CSV table of C-alpha atoms in Angstrom, one decimal:
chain,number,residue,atom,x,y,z
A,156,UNK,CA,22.9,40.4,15.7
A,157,UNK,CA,22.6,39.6,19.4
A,158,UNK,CA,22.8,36.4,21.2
A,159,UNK,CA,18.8,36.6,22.0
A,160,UNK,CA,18.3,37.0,18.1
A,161,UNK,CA,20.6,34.0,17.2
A,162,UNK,CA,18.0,31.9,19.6
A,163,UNK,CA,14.8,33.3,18.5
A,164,UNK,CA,15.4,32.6,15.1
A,165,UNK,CA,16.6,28.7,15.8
A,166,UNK,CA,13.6,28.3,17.8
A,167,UNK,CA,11.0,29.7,14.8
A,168,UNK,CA,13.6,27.2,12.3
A,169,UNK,CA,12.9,24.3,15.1
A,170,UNK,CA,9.1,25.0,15.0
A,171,UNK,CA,8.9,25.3,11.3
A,172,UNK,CA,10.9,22.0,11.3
A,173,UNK,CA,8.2,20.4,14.1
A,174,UNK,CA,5.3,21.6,12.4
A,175,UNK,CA,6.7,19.7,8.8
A,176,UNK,CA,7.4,16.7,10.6
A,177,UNK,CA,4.0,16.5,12.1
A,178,UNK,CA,2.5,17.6,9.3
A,179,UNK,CA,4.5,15.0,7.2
A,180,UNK,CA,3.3,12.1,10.2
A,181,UNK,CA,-0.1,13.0,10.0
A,182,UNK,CA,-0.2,12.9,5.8
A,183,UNK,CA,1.4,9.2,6.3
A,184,UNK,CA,-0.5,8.3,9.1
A,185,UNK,CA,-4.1,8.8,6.6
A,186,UNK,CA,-1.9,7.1,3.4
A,187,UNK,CA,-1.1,3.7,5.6
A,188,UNK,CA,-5.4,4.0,6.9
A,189,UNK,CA,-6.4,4.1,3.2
A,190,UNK,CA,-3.8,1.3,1.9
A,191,UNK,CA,-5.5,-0.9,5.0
A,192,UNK,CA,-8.9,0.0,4.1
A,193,UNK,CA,-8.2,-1.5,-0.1
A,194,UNK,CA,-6.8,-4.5,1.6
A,195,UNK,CA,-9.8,-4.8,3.8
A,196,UNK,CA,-11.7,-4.7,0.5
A,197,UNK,CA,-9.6,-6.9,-1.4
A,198,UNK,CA,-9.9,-9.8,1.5
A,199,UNK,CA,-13.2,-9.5,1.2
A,200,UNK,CA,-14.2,-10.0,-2.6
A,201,UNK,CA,-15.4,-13.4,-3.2
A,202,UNK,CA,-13.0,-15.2,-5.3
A,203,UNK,CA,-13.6,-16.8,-8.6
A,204,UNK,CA,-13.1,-19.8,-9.8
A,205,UNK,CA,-11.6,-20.9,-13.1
A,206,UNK,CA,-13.7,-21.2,-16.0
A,207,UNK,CA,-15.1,-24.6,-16.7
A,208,UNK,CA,-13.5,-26.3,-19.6
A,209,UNK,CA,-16.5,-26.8,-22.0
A,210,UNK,CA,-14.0,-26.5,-24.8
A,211,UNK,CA,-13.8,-30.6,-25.2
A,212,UNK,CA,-15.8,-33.0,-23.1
A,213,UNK,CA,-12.7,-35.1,-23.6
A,214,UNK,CA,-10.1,-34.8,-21.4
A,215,UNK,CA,-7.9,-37.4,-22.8
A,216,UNK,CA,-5.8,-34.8,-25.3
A,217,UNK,CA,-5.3,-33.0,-21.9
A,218,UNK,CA,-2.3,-35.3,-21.2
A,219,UNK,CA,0.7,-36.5,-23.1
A,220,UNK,CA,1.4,-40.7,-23.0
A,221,UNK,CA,4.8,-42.3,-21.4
A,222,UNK,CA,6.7,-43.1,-23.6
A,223,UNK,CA,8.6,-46.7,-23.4
């Protein structure tokens, strides 16, 4: 094999490797836009509140006394 093959195949290897790495970039690049856009989303849902406690209009068994 001559010198001028040695170099024509490292350069179709280096833009095989390019093209991956681009490739690779590009598939990240739209996974990190989507992962911004849910937490776009999320920030914007109102938040709820807790439920009211209609269990016991008492709230006195809420609490434990002191004791002396």
């Amino acid at each position: 094999m001559l010198i001028q093959d040695y170099i024509a195949s490292f350069i179709k290897v280096g833009d095989k490797m390019e093209r991956r790495r681009v490739a690779e970039q590009e598939s990240m690049i739209k996974t990190i836009q989507q992962i911004k856009e849910q937490v776009m989303n999320l920030a914007r849902r109102p938040t709820t509140s807790a439920p009211d406690d209609t269990y016991d209009e008492s709230d006195e068994d809420d609490y434990v006394d002191l004791t002396p």
